[in-house]
C-alpha positions as protocol buffer text, in pm:
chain_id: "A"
residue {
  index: 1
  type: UNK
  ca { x: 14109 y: 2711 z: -2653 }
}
residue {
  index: 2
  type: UNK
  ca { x: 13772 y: 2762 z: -2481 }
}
residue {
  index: 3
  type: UNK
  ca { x: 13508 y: 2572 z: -2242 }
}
residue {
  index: 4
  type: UNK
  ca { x: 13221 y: 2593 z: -2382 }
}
residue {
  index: 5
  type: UNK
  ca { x: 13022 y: 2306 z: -2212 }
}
residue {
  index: 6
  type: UNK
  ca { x: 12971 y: 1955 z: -2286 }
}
residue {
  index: 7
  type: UNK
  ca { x: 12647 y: 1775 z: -2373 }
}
residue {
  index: 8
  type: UNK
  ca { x: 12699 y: 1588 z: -2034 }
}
residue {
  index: 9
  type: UNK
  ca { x: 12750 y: 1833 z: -1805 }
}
residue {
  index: 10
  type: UNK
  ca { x: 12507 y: 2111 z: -1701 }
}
residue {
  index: 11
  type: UNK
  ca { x: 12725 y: 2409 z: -1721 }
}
residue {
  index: 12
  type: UNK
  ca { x: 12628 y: 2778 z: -1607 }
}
residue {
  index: 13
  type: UNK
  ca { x: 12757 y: 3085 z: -1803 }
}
residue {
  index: 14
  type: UNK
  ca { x: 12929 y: 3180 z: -1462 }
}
residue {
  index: 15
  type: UNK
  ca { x: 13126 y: 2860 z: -1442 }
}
residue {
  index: 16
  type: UNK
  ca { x: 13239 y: 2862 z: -1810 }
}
residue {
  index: 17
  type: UNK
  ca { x: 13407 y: 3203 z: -1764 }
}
residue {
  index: 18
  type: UNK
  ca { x: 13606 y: 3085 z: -1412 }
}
residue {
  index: 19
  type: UNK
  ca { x: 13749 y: 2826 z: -1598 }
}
residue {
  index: 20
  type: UNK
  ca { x: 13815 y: 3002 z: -1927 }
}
residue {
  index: 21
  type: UNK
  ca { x: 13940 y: 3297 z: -1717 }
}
residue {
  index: 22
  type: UNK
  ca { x: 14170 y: 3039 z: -1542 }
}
residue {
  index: 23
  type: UNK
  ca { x: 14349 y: 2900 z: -1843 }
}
residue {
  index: 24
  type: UNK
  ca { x: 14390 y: 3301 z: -1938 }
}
residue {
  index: 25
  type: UNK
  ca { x: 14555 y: 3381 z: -1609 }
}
residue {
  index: 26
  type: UNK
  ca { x: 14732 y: 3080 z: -1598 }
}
residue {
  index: 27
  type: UNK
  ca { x: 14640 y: 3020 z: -1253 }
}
residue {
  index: 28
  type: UNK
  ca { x: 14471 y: 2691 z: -1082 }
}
residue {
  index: 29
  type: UNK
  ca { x: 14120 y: 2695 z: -1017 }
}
residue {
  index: 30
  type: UNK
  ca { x: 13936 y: 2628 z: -675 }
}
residue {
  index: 31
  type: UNK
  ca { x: 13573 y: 2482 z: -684 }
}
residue {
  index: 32
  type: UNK
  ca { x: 13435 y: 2521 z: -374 }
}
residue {
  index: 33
  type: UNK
  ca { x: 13029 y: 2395 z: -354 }
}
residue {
  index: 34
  type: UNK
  ca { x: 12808 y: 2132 z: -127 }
}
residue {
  index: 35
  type: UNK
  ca { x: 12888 y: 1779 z: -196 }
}
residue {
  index: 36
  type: UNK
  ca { x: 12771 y: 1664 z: -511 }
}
residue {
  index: 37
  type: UNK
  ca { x: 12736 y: 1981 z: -728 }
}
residue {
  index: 38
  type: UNK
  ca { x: 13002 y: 1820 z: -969 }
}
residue {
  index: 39
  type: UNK
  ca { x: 13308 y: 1950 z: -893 }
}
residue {
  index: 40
  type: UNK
  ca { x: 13493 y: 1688 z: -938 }
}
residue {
  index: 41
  type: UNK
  ca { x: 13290 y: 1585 z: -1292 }
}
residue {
  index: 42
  type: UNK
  ca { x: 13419 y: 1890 z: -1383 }
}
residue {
  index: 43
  type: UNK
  ca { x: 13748 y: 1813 z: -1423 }
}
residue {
  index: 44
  type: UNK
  ca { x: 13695 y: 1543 z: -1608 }
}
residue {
  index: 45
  type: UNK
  ca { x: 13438 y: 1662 z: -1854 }
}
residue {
  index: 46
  type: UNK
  ca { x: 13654 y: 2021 z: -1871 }
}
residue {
  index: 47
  type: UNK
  ca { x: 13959 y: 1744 z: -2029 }
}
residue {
  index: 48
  type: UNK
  ca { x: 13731 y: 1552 z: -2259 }
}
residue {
  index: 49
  type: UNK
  ca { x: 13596 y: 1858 z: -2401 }
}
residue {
  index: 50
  type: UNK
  ca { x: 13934 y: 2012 z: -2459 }
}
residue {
  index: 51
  type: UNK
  ca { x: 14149 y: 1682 z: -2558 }
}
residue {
  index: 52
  type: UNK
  ca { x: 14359 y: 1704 z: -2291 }
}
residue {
  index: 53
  type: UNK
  ca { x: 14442 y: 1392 z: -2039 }
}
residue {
  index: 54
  type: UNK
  ca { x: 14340 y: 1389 z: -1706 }
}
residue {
  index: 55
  type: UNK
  ca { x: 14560 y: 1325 z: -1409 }
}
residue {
  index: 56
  type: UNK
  ca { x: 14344 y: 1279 z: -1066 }
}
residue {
  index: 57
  type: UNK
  ca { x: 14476 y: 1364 z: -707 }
}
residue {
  index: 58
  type: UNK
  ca { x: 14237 y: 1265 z: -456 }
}
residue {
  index: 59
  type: UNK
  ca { x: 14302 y: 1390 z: -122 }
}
residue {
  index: 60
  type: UNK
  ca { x: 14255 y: 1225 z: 215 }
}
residue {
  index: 61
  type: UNK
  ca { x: 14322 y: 1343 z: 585 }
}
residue {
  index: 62
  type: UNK
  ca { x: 14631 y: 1149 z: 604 }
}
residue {
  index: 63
  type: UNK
  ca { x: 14794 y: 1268 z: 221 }
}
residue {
  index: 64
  type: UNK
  ca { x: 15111 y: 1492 z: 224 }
}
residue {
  index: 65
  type: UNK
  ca { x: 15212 y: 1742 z: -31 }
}
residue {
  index: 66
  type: UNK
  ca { x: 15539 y: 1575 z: -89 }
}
residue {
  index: 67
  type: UNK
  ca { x: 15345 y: 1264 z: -230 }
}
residue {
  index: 68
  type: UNK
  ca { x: 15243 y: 1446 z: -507 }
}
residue {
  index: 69
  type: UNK
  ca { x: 15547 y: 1555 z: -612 }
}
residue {
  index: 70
  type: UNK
  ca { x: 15770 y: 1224 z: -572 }
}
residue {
  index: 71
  type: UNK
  ca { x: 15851 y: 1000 z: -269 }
}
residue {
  index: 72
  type: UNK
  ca { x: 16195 y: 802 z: -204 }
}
residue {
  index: 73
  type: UNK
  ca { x: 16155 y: 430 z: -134 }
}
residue {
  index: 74
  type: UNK
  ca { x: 16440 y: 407 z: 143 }
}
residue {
  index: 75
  type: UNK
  ca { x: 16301 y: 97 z: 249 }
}
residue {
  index: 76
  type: UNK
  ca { x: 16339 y: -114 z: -75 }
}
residue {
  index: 77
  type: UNK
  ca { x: 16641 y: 12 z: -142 }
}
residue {
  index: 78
  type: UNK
  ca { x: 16784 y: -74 z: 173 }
}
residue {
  index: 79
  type: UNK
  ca { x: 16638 y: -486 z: 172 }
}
residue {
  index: 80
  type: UNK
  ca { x: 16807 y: -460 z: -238 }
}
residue {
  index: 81
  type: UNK
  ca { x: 17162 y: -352 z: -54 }
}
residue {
  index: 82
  type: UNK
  ca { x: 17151 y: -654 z: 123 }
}
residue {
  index: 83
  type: UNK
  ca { x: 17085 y: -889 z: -155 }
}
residue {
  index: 84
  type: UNK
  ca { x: 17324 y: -713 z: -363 }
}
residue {
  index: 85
  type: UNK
  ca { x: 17085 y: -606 z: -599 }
}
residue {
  index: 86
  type: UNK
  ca { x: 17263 y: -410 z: -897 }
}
residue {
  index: 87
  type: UNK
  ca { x: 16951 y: -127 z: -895 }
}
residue {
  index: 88
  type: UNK
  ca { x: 17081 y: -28 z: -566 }
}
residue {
  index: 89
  type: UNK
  ca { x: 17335 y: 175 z: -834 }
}
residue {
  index: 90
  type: UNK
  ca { x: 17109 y: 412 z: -910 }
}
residue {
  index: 91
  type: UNK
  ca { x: 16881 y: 608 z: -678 }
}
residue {
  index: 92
  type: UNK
  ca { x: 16659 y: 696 z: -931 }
}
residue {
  index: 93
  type: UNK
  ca { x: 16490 y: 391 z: -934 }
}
residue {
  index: 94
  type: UNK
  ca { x: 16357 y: 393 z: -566 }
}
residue {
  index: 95
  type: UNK
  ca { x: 16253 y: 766 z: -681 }
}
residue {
  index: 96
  type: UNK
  ca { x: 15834 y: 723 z: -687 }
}
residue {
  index: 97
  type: UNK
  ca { x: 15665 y: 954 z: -935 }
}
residue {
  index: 98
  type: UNK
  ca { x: 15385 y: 1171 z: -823 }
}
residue {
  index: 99
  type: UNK
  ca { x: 15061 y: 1278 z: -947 }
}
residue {
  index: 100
  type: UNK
  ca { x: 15243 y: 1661 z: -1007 }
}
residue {
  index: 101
  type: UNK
  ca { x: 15553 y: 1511 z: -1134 }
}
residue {
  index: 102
  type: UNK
  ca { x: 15361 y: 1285 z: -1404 }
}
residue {
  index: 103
  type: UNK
  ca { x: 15171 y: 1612 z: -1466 }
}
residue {
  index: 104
  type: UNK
  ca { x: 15514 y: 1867 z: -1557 }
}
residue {
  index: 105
  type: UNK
  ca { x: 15693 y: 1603 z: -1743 }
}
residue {
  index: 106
  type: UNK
  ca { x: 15413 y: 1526 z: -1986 }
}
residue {
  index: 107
  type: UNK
  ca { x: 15426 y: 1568 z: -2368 }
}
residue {
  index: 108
  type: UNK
  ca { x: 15120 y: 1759 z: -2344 }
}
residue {
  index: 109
  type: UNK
  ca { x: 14890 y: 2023 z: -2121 }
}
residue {
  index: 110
  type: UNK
  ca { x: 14671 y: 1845 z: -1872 }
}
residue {
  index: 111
  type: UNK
  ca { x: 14370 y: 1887 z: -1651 }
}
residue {
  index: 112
  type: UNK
  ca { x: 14544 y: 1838 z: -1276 }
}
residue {
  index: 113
  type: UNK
  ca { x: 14267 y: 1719 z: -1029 }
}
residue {
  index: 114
  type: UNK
  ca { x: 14334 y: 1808 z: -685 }
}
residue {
  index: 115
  type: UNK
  ca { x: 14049 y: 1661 z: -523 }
}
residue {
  index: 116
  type: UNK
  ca { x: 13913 y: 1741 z: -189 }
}
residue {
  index: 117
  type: UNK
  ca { x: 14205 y: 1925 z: -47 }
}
residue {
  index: 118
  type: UNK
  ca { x: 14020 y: 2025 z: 267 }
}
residue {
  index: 119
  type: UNK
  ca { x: 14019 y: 1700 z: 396 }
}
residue {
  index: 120
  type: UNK
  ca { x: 14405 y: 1773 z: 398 }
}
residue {
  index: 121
  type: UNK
  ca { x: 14590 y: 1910 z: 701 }
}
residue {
  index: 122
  type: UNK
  ca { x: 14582 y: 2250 z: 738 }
}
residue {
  index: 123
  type: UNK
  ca { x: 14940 y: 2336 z: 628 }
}
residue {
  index: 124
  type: UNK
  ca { x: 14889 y: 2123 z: 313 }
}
residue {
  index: 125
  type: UNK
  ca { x: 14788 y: 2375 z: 92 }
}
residue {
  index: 126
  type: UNK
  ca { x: 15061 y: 2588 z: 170 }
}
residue {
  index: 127
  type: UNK
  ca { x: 15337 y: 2304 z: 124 }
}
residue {
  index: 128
  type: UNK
  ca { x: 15206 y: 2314 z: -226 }
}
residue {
  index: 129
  type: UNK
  ca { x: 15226 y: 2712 z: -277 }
}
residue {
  index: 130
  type: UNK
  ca { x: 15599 y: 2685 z: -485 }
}
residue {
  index: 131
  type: UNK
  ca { x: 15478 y: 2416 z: -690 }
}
residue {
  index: 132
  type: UNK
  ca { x: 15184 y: 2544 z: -769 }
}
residue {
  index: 133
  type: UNK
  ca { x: 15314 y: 2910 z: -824 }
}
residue {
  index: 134
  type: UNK
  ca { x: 15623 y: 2823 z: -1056 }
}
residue {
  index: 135
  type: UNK
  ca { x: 15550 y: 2521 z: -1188 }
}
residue {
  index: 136
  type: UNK
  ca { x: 15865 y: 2362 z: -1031 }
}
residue {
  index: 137
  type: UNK
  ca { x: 16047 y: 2121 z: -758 }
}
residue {
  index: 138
  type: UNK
  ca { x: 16384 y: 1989 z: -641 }
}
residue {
  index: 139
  type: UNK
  ca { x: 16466 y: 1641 z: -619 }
}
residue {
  index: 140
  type: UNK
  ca { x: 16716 y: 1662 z: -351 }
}
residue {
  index: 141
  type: UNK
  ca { x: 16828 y: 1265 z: -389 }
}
residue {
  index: 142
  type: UNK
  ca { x: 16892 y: 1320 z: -702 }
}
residue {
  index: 143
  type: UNK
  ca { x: 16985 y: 1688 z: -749 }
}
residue {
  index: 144
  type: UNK
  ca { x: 16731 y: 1742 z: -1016 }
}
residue {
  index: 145
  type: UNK
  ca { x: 16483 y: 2046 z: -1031 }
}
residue {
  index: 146
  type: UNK
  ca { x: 16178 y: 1973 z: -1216 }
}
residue {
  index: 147
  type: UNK
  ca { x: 16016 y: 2205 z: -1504 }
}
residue {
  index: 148
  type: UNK
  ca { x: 15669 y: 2178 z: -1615 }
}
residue {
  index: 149
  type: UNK
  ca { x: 15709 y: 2143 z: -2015 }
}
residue {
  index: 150
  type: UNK
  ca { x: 15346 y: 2239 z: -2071 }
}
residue {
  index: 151
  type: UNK
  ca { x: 15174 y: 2419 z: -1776 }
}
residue {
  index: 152
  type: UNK
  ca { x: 14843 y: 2272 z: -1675 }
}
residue {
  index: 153
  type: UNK
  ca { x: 14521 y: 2347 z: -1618 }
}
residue {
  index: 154
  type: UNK
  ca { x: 14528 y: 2304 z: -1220 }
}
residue {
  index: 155
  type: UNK
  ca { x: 14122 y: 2222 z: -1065 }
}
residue {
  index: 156
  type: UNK
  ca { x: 14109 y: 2208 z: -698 }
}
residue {
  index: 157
  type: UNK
  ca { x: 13824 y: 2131 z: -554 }
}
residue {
  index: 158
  type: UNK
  ca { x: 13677 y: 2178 z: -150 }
}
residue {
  index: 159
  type: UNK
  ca { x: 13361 y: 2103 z: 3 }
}
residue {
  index: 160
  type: UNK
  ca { x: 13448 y: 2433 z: 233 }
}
residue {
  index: 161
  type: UNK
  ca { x: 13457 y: 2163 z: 553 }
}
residue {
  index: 162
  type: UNK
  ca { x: 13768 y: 2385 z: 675 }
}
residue {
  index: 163
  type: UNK
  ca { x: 13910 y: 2720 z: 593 }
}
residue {
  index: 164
  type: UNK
  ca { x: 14179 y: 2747 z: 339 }
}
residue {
  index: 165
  type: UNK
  ca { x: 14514 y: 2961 z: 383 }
}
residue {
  index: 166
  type: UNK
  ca { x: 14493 y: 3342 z: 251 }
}
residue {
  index: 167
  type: UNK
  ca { x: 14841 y: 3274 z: 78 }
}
residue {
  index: 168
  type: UNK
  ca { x: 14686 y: 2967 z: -71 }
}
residue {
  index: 169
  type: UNK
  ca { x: 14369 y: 3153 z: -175 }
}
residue {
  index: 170
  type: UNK
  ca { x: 14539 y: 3455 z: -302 }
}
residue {
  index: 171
  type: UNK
  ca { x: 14701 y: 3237 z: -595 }
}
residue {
  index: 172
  type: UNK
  ca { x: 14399 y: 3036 z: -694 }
}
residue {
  index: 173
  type: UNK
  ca { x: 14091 y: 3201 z: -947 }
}
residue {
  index: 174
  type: UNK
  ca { x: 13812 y: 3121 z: -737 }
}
residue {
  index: 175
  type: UNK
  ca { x: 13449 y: 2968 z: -811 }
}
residue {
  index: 176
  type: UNK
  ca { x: 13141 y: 2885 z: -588 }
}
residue {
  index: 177
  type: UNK
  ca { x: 12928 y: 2646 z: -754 }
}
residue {
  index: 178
  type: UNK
  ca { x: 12561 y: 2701 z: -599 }
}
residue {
  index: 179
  type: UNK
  ca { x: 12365 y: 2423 z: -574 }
}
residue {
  index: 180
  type: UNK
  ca { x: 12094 y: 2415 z: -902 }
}
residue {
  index: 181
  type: UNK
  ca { x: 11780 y: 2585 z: -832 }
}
residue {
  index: 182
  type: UNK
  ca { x: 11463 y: 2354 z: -1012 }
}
residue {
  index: 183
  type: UNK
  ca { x: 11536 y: 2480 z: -1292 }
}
residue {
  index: 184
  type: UNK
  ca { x: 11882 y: 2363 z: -1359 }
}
residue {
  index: 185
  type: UNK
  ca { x: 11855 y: 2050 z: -1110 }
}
residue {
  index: 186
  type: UNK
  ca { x: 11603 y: 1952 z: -1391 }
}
residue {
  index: 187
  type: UNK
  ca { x: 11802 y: 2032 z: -1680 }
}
residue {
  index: 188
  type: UNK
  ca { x: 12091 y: 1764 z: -1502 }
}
residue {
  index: 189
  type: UNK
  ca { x: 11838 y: 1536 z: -1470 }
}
residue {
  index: 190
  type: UNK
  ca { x: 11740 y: 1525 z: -1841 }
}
residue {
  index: 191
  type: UNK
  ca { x: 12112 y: 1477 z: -1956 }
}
residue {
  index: 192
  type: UNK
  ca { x: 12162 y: 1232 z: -1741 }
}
residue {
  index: 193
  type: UNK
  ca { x: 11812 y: 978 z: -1826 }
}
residue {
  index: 194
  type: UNK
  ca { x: 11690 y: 1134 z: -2125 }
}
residue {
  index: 195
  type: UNK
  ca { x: 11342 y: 970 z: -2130 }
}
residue {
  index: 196
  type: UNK
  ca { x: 11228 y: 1007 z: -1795 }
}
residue {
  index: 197
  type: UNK
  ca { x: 10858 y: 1069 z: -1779 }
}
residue {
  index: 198
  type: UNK
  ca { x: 10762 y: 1437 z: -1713 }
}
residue {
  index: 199
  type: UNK
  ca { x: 10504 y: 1358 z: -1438 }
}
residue {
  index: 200
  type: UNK
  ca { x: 10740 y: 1153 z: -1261 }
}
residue {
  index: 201
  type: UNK
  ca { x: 11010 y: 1415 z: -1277 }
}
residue {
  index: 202
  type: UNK
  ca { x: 10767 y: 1688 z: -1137 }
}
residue {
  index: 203
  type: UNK
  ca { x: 10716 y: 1487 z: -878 }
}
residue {
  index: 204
  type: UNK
  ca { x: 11015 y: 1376 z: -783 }
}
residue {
  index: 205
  type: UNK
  ca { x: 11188 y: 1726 z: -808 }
}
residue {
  index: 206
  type: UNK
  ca { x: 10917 y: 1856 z: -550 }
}
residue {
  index: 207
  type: UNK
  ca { x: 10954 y: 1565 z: -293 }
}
residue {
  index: 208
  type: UNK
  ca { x: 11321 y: 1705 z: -330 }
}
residue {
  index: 209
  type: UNK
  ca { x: 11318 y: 2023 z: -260 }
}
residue {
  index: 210
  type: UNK
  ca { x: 11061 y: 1970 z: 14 }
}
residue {
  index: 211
  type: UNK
  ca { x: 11313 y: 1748 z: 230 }
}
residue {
  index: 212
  type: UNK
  ca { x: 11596 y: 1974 z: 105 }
}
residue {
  index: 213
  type: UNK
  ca { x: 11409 y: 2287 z: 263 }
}
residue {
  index: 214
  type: UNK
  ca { x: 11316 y: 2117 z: 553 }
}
residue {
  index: 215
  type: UNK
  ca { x: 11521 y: 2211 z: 855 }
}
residue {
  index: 216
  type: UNK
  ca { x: 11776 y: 2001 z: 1038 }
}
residue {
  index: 217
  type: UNK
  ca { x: 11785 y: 1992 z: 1451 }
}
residue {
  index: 218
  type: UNK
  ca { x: 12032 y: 2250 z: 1490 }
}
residue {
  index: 219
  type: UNK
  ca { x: 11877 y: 2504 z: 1217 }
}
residue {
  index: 220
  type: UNK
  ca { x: 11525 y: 2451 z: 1444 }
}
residue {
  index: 221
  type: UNK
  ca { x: 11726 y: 2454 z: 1718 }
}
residue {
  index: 222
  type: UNK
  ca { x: 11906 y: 2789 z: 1662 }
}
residue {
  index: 223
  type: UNK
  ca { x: 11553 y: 2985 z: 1556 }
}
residue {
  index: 224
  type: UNK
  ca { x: 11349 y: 2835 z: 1881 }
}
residue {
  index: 225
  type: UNK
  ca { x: 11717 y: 2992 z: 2052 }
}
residue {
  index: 226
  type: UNK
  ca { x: 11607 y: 3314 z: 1881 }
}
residue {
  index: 227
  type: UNK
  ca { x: 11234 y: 3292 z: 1950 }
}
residue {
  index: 228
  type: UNK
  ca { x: 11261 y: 3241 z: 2326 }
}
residue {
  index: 229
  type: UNK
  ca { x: 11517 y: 3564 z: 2343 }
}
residue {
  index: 230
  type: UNK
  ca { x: 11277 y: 3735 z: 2207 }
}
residue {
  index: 231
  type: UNK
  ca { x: 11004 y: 3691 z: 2443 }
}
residue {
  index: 232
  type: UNK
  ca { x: 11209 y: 3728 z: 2734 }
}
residue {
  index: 233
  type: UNK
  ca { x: 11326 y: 4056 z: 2574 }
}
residue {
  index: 234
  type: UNK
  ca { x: 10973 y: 4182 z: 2524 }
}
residue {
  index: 235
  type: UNK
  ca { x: 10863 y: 4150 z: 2861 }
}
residue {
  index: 236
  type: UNK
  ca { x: 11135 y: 4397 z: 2967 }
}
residue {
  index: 237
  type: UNK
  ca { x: 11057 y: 4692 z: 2730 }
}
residue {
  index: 238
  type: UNK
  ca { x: 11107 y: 4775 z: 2380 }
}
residue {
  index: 239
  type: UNK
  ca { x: 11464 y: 4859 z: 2380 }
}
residue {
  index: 240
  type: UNK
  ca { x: 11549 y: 4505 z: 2494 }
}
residue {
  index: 241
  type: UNK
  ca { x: 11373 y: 4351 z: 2273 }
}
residue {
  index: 242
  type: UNK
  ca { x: 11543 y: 4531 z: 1988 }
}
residue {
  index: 243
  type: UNK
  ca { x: 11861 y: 4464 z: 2137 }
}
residue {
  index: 244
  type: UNK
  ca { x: 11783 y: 4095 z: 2110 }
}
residue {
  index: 245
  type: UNK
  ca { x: 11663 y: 4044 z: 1793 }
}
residue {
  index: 246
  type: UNK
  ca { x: 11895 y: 4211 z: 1626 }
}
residue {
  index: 247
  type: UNK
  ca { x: 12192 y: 4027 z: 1793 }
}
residue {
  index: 248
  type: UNK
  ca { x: 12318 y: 3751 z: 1567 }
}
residue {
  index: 249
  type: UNK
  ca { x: 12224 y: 3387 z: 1720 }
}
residue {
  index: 250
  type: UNK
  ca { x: 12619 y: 3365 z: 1740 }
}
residue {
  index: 251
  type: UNK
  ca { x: 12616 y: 3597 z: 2064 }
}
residue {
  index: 252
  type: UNK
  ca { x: 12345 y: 3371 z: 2190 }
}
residue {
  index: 253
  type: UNK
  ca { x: 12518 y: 3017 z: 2293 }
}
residue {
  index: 254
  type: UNK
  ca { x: 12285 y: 2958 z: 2605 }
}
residue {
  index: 255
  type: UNK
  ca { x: 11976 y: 2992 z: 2390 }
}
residue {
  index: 256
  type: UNK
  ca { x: 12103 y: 2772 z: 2127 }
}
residue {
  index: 257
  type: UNK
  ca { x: 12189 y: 2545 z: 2368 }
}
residue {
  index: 258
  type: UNK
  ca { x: 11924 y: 2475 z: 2601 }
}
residue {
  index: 259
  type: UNK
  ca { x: 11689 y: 2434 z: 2248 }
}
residue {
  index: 260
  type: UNK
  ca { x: 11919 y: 2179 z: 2169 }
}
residue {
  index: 261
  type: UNK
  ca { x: 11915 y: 2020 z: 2498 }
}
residue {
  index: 262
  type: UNK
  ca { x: 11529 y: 2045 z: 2495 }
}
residue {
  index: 263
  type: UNK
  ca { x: 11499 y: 1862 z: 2151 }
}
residue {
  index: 264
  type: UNK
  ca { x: 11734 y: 1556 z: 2253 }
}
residue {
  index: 265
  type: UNK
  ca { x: 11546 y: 1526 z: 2617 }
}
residue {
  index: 266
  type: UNK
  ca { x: 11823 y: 1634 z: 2839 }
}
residue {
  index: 267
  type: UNK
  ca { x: 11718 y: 1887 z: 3088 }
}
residue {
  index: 268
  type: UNK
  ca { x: 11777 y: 2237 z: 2997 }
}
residue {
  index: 269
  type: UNK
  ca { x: 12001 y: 2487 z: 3146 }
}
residue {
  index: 270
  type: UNK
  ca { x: 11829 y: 2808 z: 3270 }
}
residue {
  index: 271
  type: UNK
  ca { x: 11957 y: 3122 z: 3143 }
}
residue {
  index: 272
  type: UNK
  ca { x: 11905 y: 3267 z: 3472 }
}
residue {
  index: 273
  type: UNK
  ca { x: 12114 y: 3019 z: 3625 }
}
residue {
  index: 274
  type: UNK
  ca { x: 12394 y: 3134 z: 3414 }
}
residue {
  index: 275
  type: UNK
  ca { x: 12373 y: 3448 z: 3466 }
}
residue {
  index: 276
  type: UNK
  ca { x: 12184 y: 3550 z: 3815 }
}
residue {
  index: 277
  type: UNK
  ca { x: 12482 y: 3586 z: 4082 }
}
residue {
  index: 278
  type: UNK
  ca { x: 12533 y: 3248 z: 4324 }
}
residue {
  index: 279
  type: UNK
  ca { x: 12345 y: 3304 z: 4687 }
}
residue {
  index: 280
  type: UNK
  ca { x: 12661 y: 3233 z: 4964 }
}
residue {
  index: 281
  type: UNK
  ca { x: 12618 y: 2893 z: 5134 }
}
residue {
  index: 282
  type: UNK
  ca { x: 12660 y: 3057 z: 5459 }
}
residue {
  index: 283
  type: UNK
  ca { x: 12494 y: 3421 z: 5577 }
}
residue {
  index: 284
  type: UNK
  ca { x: 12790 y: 3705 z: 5628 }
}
């Protein structure tokens, strides 16, 4: 069973092997790529294509790993006590199925959506490690341990807004999906409205790419950082200016900063002021 595309989805030959190499390895697949590169249509067009259901996990800042496996409805269970429900009996039925659980106890191999997990807490991905890894959980109210029947095909996707774990990493086959160059952007573009007019897709694609290119206020900021430590750096000698130019714009905060400050309309701070030793208030 292969990935070979889908006549909806604009597919490089780099992405087809991660996911084919994936289902080889057996091992769940992290998208990483800007927003709206179609990681997430991935997923779903990587099930249609092979037959296989889709399950969908989508992560916000406030999900925990353990809601994906199950979670125990104390609550409920509790107000049934006290109305002498006969459910109360049996735990299992304040037991609340999660997305992983529905995926290990299906008939059948899925596609398993983990969406966004970087808009997780940082320990989330590695409260998932054990799951992920052997395809198994406890149940500890009911003293049950969990098996996957059919293993599935695990997509995670991140829009790289925070770092992932190395443990986390080190289990996951990992692809970066660039964002399309005009070429491909166009190709999308023709799957998705098939008679557009050529002339108005020319167009359209350059406006695009013009305002794509164009740089934001901290981009302009950072190289009118860089500029202005390089002139200071040439009017003390060669050597300086080497020095400065071929610092990263990292090691530069104050320059970065004041362009920043200069572009919003506060009043800039002067490097010198930073760095020049304070007169005394008082002669000694």
């Amino acid at each position: 069973m292969r990935f070979e595309g889908s006549s909806q989805y604009v597919a490089t030959d780099d992405l087809k092997l991660a996911v084919n190499a994936a289902m080889t390895l057996k091992r769940p697949l992290l998208i990483k790529g800007e927003p709206g590169t179609g990681k997430t249509m991935l997923a779903e067009e990587v099930a249609a294509a092979l037959g296989m259901p889709l399950l969908q996990w989508h992560i916000k800042s406030t999900t925990k790993a353990q809601q994906g496996l199950y979670e125990y409805d104390a609550v409920s269970r509790l107000r049934d006590s006290q109305l002498g429900d006969e459910r109360v009996k049996d735990i299992r039925n304040y037991i609340v199925k999660g997305v992983l659980w529905q995926a290990f106890e299906a008939d059948e191999q899925v596609v398993l959506l983990i969406d966004e997990i970087d808009k997780a807490d940082i320990e989330f991905p590695n409260d998932l490690l054990r799951e992920l890894d052997r395809m198994e959980f406890y149940v500890y109210e009911t003293h049950e341990l969990i098996r996957a029947k059919h293993r599935p095909l695990v997509i995670i996707t991140s829009n790289n807004e925070k770092e992932l774990p190395d443990a986390f990493l080190r289990r996951c086959f990992f692809h970066y999906i660039k964002f399309p160059d005009p070429v491909t952007m166009q190709q999308i573009v023709e799957v998705h409205y098939p008679g557009i007019k050529k002339e108005l897709l020319a167009a359209a694609m350059q406006s695009f790419f013009e305002l794509r290119n164009v740089a934001g206020p901290e981009e302009e900021a950072v190289h009118l950082g860089t500029a202005r430590l390089a002139q200071a750096a040439a009017r003390r000698g060669p050597s300086a200016r080497s020095a400065a130019l071929d610092r990263p714009e990292a090691d530069h905060p104050t320059a970065a900063r004041r362009a920043a400050e200069e572009r919003t309309g506060r009043e800039p701070v002067r490097t010198a002021d930073l760095h020049e030793p304070q007169q005394p208030l008082m002669p000694v």
